């Protein structure tokens, strides 16, 4: 998937690294993919990570689908816990002492 971003007029001059890290908050692993695969272009040209981006520049980011596999999340058995409170952002439950809070394996 390719994203093209026109850098706005009021944008301060910064390096590609600073823009991806500080302005777009792109995580380190994703920045690594972008850098090693040369999937960052400015005005249609491959760039150096320390190149400066200025207002009016066209920033292109390409993300390869195989780098972001879709993961399935197995759901637990809700009958095993006692829900004390739940809203849009938070759930509080009583759970058995031996039950993992964040299970990372099927066993």
N, CA and C atoms as an extended XYZ file, in Angstrom:
321
Properties=species:S:1:pos:R:3:atomname:S:1:resname:S:1:resid:I:1 pbc="F F F"
N         0.843       -1.163        0.000 N   UNK     1
C         0.000        0.000        0.000 CA  UNK     1
C         0.897        1.237        0.000 C   UNK     1
N         0.586        2.185       -0.836 N   UNK     2
C         1.390        3.393       -0.950 CA  UNK     2
C         0.598        4.596       -0.447 C   UNK     2
N         1.280        5.401        0.378 N   UNK     3
C         0.694        6.649        0.874 CA  UNK     3
C         1.528        7.796        0.347 C   UNK     3
N         0.858        8.830       -0.135 N   UNK     4
C         1.532       10.026       -0.618 CA  UNK     4
C         1.054       11.201        0.218 C   UNK     4
N         2.018       11.927        0.786 N   UNK     5
C         1.700       13.024        1.704 CA  UNK     5
C         2.360       14.294        1.184 C   UNK     5
N         1.565       15.321        0.978 N   UNK     6
C         2.094       16.627        0.592 CA  UNK     6
C         2.441       17.374        1.878 C   UNK     6
N         3.709       17.736        2.032 N   UNK     7
C         4.148       18.428        3.247 CA  UNK     7
C         3.563       19.843        3.224 C   UNK     7
N         2.788       20.216        4.264 N   UNK     8
C         2.092       21.515        4.269 CA  UNK     8
C         3.056       22.700        4.400 C   UNK     8
N         2.601       23.895        3.996 N   UNK     9
C         3.457       25.092        4.000 CA  UNK     9
C         4.041       25.440        5.373 C   UNK     9
N         3.309       25.256        6.433 N   UNK    10
C         3.776       25.654        7.761 CA  UNK    10
C         4.658       24.601        8.429 C   UNK    10
N         4.942       23.512        7.736 N   UNK    11
C         5.707       22.408        8.322 CA  UNK    11
C         7.169       22.817        8.479 C   UNK    11
N         7.753       22.624        9.673 N   UNK    12
C         9.168       22.983        9.841 CA  UNK    12
C        10.079       22.025        9.087 C   UNK    12
N        11.205       22.527        8.604 N   UNK    13
C        12.149       21.672        7.880 CA  UNK    13
C        12.724       20.651        8.856 C   UNK    13
N        12.766       19.370        8.428 N   UNK    14
C        13.261       18.286        9.275 CA  UNK    14
C        13.805       17.183        8.383 C   UNK    14
N        14.567       16.269        8.994 N   UNK    15
C        15.076       15.122        8.228 CA  UNK    15
C        13.950       14.102        8.057 C   UNK    15
N        14.136       13.201        7.109 N   UNK    16
C        13.159       12.126        6.891 CA  UNK    16
C        12.984       11.337        8.192 C   UNK    16
N        14.095       11.008        8.838 N   UNK    17
C        14.057       10.258       10.095 CA  UNK    17
C        13.221       10.996       11.140 C   UNK    17
N        13.437       12.298       11.287 N   UNK    18
C        12.686       13.087       12.276 CA  UNK    18
C        11.196       13.125       11.946 C   UNK    18
N        10.885       13.274       10.677 N   UNK    19
C         9.469       13.339       10.274 CA  UNK    19
C         8.760       12.030       10.600 C   UNK    19
N         9.375       10.896       10.219 N   UNK    20
C         8.734        9.598       10.462 CA  UNK    20
C         8.651        9.279       11.952 C   UNK    20
N         9.699        9.637       12.680 N   UNK    21
C         9.785        9.301       14.097 CA  UNK    21
C         8.974       10.260       14.970 C   UNK    21
N         9.152       11.558       14.783 N   UNK    22
C         8.594       12.555       15.699 CA  UNK    22
C         7.228       13.103       15.288 C   UNK    22
N         6.970       13.179       13.985 N   UNK    23
C         5.696       13.761       13.537 CA  UNK    23
C         4.650       12.699       13.237 C   UNK    23
N         5.058       11.642       12.528 N   UNK    24
C         4.110       10.586       12.178 CA  UNK    24
C         4.096        9.452       13.196 C   UNK    24
N         5.040        9.456       14.142 N   UNK    25
C         5.110        8.465       15.228 CA  UNK    25
C         5.110        7.026       14.699 C   UNK    25
N         5.845        6.801       13.619 N   UNK    26
C         5.932        5.462       13.034 CA  UNK    26
C         6.872        4.626       13.901 C   UNK    26
N         6.419        3.474       14.374 N   UNK    27
C         7.250        2.647       15.252 CA  UNK    27
C         8.569        2.226       14.601 C   UNK    27
N         9.556        1.935       15.449 N   UNK    28
C        10.915        1.600       15.017 CA  UNK    28
C        10.958        0.450       14.015 C   UNK    28
N        10.213       -0.625       14.251 N   UNK    29
C        10.245       -1.784       13.348 CA  UNK    29
C         9.740       -1.407       11.953 C   UNK    29
N         8.697       -0.616       11.907 N   UNK    30
C         8.140       -0.205       10.609 CA  UNK    30
C         9.103        0.747        9.909 C   UNK    30
N         9.730        1.663       10.664 N   UNK    31
C        10.741        2.543       10.058 CA  UNK    31
C        11.887        1.716        9.491 C   UNK    31
N        12.255        0.636       10.189 N   UNK    32
C        13.314       -0.257        9.699 CA  UNK    32
C        12.931       -0.857        8.341 C   UNK    32
N        11.700       -1.361        8.220 N   UNK    33
C        11.231       -1.908        6.938 CA  UNK    33
C        11.294       -0.840        5.845 C   UNK    33
N        10.804        0.347        6.161 N   UNK    34
C        10.796        1.423        5.170 CA  UNK    34
C        12.219        1.765        4.718 C   UNK    34
N        13.146        1.850        5.659 N   UNK    35
C        14.521        2.223        5.336 CA  UNK    35
C        15.240        1.134        4.545 C   UNK    35
N        15.182       -0.122        5.028 N   UNK    36
C        15.945       -1.191        4.373 CA  UNK    36
C        15.395       -1.539        2.995 C   UNK    36
N        14.110       -1.380        2.809 N   UNK    37
C        13.499       -1.685        1.505 CA  UNK    37
C        13.485       -0.477        0.568 C   UNK    37
N        14.014        0.643        1.081 N   UNK    38
C        14.034        1.894        0.308 CA  UNK    38
C        12.624        2.276       -0.147 C   UNK    38
N        11.686        2.202        0.787 N   UNK    39
C        10.283        2.498        0.506 CA  UNK    39
C         9.877        3.904        0.933 C   UNK    39
N        10.858        4.789        1.021 N   UNK    40
C        10.572        6.201        1.297 CA  UNK    40
C        11.151        7.006        0.149 C   UNK    40
N        10.298        7.813       -0.449 N   UNK    41
C        10.738        8.680       -1.552 CA  UNK    41
C        10.262       10.095       -1.271 C   UNK    41
N        11.044       11.051       -1.734 N   UNK    42
C        10.650       12.457       -1.651 CA  UNK    42
C        10.681       13.000       -3.065 C   UNK    42
N         9.563       13.533       -3.486 N   UNK    43
C         9.408       14.063       -4.849 CA  UNK    43
C         9.779       13.019       -5.896 C   UNK    43
N         9.416       11.754       -5.619 N   UNK    44
C         9.622       10.668       -6.568 CA  UNK    44
C        11.025       10.076       -6.572 C   UNK    44
N        11.907       10.588       -5.727 N   UNK    45
C        13.295       10.129       -5.713 CA  UNK    45
C        13.610        9.380       -4.416 C   UNK    45
N        14.375        8.276       -4.495 N   UNK    46
C        14.838        7.626       -3.268 CA  UNK    46
C        15.718        8.611       -2.498 C   UNK    46
N        15.674        8.534       -1.185 N   UNK    47
C        16.375        9.532       -0.390 CA  UNK    47
C        17.299        8.892        0.638 C   UNK    47
N        18.178        9.693        1.175 N   UNK    48
C        19.003        9.343        2.311 CA  UNK    48
C        18.180        9.644        3.567 C   UNK    48
N        18.335        8.830        4.595 N   UNK    49
C        17.532        8.967        5.817 CA  UNK    49
C        17.736       10.323        6.481 C   UNK    49
N        18.878       10.949        6.241 N   UNK    50
C        19.164       12.253        6.846 CA  UNK    50
C        18.828       13.415        5.907 C   UNK    50
N        18.220       13.122        4.760 N   UNK    51
C        17.801       14.179        3.835 CA  UNK    51
C        16.740       15.046        4.494 C   UNK    51
N        16.743       16.299        4.140 N   UNK    52
C        15.760       17.243        4.692 CA  UNK    52
C        14.489       17.250        3.845 C   UNK    52
N        13.364       17.374        4.539 N   UNK    53
C        12.064       17.514        3.881 CA  UNK    53
C        11.597       18.932        4.146 C   UNK    53
N        11.091       19.580        3.115 N   UNK    54
C        10.633       20.961        3.242 CA  UNK    54
C         9.162       21.069        2.855 C   UNK    54
N         8.585       22.189        3.191 N   UNK    55
C         7.204       22.467        2.804 CA  UNK    55
C         7.069       22.343        1.292 C   UNK    55
N         5.990       21.702        0.844 N   UNK    56
C         5.733       21.523       -0.576 CA  UNK    56
C         6.288       20.226       -1.144 C   UNK    56
N         7.148       19.527       -0.393 N   UNK    57
C         7.676       18.242       -0.853 CA  UNK    57
C         6.582       17.177       -0.813 C   UNK    57
N         6.721       16.204       -1.687 N   UNK    58
C         5.792       15.080       -1.745 CA  UNK    58
C         6.493       13.857       -1.151 C   UNK    58
N         6.002       13.379       -0.007 N   UNK    59
C         6.587       12.240        0.692 CA  UNK    59
C         5.783       10.997        0.347 C   UNK    59
N         6.481        9.953       -0.131 N   UNK    60
C         5.822        8.690       -0.492 CA  UNK    60
C         6.323        7.584        0.432 C   UNK    60
N         5.391        6.860        1.050 N   UNK    61
C         5.710        5.723        1.913 CA  UNK    61
C         5.015        4.498        1.343 C   UNK    61
N         5.772        3.404        1.150 N   UNK    62
C         5.205        2.163        0.627 CA  UNK    62
C         5.325        1.085        1.693 C   UNK    62
N         4.195        0.455        2.015 N   UNK    63
C         4.138       -0.602        3.016 CA  UNK    63
C         3.796       -1.914        2.324 C   UNK    63
N         4.665       -2.927        2.479 N   UNK    64
C         4.428       -4.239        1.880 CA  UNK    64
C         3.515       -5.067        2.776 C   UNK    64
N         2.493       -5.647        2.176 N   UNK    65
C         1.503       -6.427        2.914 CA  UNK    65
C         2.129       -7.580        3.701 C   UNK    65
N         3.166       -8.213        3.145 N   UNK    66
C         3.766       -9.373        3.825 CA  UNK    66
C         4.484       -8.977        5.123 C   UNK    66
N         4.786       -7.694        5.305 N   UNK    67
C         5.424       -7.239        6.542 CA  UNK    67
C         4.420       -7.082        7.687 C   UNK    67
N         3.147       -7.113        7.370 N   UNK    68
C         2.109       -6.878        8.370 CA  UNK    68
C         1.043       -7.963        8.283 C   UNK    68
N         1.402       -9.186        8.676 N   UNK    69
C         0.434      -10.286        8.561 CA  UNK    69
C        -0.760      -10.072        9.492 C   UNK    69
N        -1.899      -10.496        9.015 N   UNK    70
C        -3.117      -10.402        9.820 CA  UNK    70
C        -3.076      -11.499       10.878 C   UNK    70
N        -3.270      -11.107       12.110 N   UNK    71
C        -3.188      -12.067       13.207 CA  UNK    71
C        -4.585      -12.337       13.755 C   UNK    71
N        -4.800      -13.591       14.103 N   UNK    72
C        -6.075      -13.921       14.731 CA  UNK    72
C        -5.865      -13.960       16.239 C   UNK    72
N        -6.852      -13.490       16.954 N   UNK    73
C        -6.776      -13.457       18.413 CA  UNK    73
C        -7.806      -14.441       18.957 C   UNK    73
N        -7.338      -15.507       19.618 N   UNK    74
C        -8.298      -16.457       20.177 CA  UNK    74
C        -8.987      -15.845       21.397 C   UNK    74
N       -10.283      -16.018       21.465 N   UNK    75
C       -11.040      -15.502       22.594 CA  UNK    75
C       -11.115      -16.554       23.684 C   UNK    75
N       -11.057      -16.098       24.905 N   UNK    76
C       -11.163      -16.999       26.044 CA  UNK    76
C       -12.619      -17.293       26.375 C   UNK    76
N       -12.824      -18.036       27.425 N   UNK    77
C       -14.161      -18.402       27.879 CA  UNK    77
C       -14.611      -17.376       28.920 C   UNK    77
N       -15.525      -16.517       28.552 N   UNK    78
C       -15.995      -15.445       29.444 CA  UNK    78
C       -16.658      -15.983       30.706 C   UNK    78
N       -17.144      -17.210       30.676 N   UNK    79
C       -17.798      -17.784       31.854 CA  UNK    79
C       -16.812      -18.100       32.978 C   UNK    79
N       -15.511      -18.058       32.675 N   UNK    80
C       -14.500      -18.381       33.688 CA  UNK    80
C       -14.124      -17.182       34.564 C   UNK    80
N       -14.595      -15.983       34.211 N   UNK    81
C       -14.290      -14.790       34.996 CA  UNK    81
C       -15.576      -14.100       35.423 C   UNK    81
N       -15.474      -13.324       36.488 N   UNK    82
C       -16.613      -12.569       37.005 CA  UNK    82
C       -16.392      -11.102       36.645 C   UNK    82
N       -17.205      -10.558       35.744 N   UNK    83
C       -17.075       -9.172       35.302 CA  UNK    83
C       -17.606       -8.242       36.387 C   UNK    83
N       -16.737       -7.354       36.902 N   UNK    84
C       -17.135       -6.405       37.940 CA  UNK    84
C       -17.547       -5.060       37.359 C   UNK    84
N       -16.887       -4.650       36.267 N   UNK    85
C       -17.176       -3.362       35.639 CA  UNK    85
C       -16.727       -3.415       34.186 C   UNK    85
N       -17.478       -2.750       33.307 N   UNK    86
C       -17.088       -2.687       31.898 CA  UNK    86
C       -17.676       -1.435       31.275 C   UNK    86
N       -16.839       -0.713       30.497 N   UNK    87
C       -17.327        0.383       29.665 CA  UNK    87
C       -16.591        0.306       28.325 C   UNK    87
N       -16.593        1.380       27.544 N   UNK    88
C       -15.967        1.362       26.218 CA  UNK    88
C       -14.464        1.127       26.266 C   UNK    88
N       -13.827        1.520       27.373 N   UNK    89
C       -12.368        1.527       27.420 CA  UNK    89
C       -11.760        0.597       28.457 C   UNK    89
N       -12.554        0.068       29.359 N   UNK    90
C       -12.007       -0.653       30.494 CA  UNK    90
C       -12.911       -1.806       30.889 C   UNK    90
N       -12.276       -2.900       31.316 N   UNK    91
C       -13.029       -4.010       31.887 CA  UNK    91
C       -12.269       -4.466       33.133 C   UNK    91
N       -13.004       -4.680       34.206 N   UNK    92
C       -12.423       -5.155       35.463 CA  UNK    92
C       -13.102       -6.475       35.797 C   UNK    92
N       -12.269       -7.516       36.012 N   UNK    93
C       -12.814       -8.846       36.288 CA  UNK    93
C       -12.088       -9.488       37.466 C   UNK    93
N       -12.773      -10.406       38.115 N   UNK    94
C       -12.144      -11.354       39.033 CA  UNK    94
C       -11.841      -12.581       38.201 C   UNK    94
N       -10.613      -13.081       38.304 N   UNK    95
C       -10.240      -14.276       37.552 CA  UNK    95
C        -9.604      -15.272       38.513 C   UNK    95
N        -9.638      -16.542       38.154 N   UNK    96
C        -8.961      -17.533       38.995 CA  UNK    96
C        -7.469      -17.217       39.103 C   UNK    96
N        -6.873      -17.512       40.233 N   UNK    97
C        -5.471      -17.188       40.494 CA  UNK    97
C        -4.514      -17.784       39.466 C   UNK    97
N        -4.777      -18.957       38.977 N   UNK    98
C        -3.860      -19.635       38.045 CA  UNK    98
C        -4.071      -19.227       36.584 C   UNK    98
N        -5.106      -18.454       36.271 N   UNK    99
C        -5.375      -18.036       34.897 CA  UNK    99
C        -4.458      -16.890       34.501 C   UNK    99
N        -3.811      -17.024       33.327 N   UNK   100
C        -2.944      -15.957       32.828 CA  UNK   100
C        -3.774      -14.736       32.471 C   UNK   100
N        -3.230      -13.568       32.748 N   UNK   101
C        -3.902      -12.326       32.364 CA  UNK   101
C        -3.717      -12.087       30.873 C   UNK   101
N        -2.516      -12.356       30.378 N   UNK   102
C        -2.190      -12.199       28.961 CA  UNK   102
C        -1.596      -13.509       28.478 C   UNK   102
N        -2.427      -14.422       28.083 N   UNK   103
C        -1.936      -15.699       27.572 CA  UNK   103
C        -1.204      -15.504       26.260 C   UNK   103
N        -0.007      -16.088       26.132 N   UNK   104
C         0.738      -15.915       24.885 CA  UNK   104
C         0.926      -17.221       24.130 C   UNK   104
N         0.407      -18.288       24.653 N   UNK   105
C         0.461      -19.585       23.977 CA  UNK   105
C        -0.873      -20.298       24.214 C   UNK   105
N        -1.216      -21.195       23.327 N   UNK   106
C        -2.468      -21.927       23.519 CA  UNK   106
C        -2.491      -22.744       24.822 C   UNK   106
N        -1.327      -23.141       25.312 N   UNK   107
C        -1.298      -23.945       26.539 CA  UNK   107
C        -1.128      -23.058       27.758 C   UNK   107
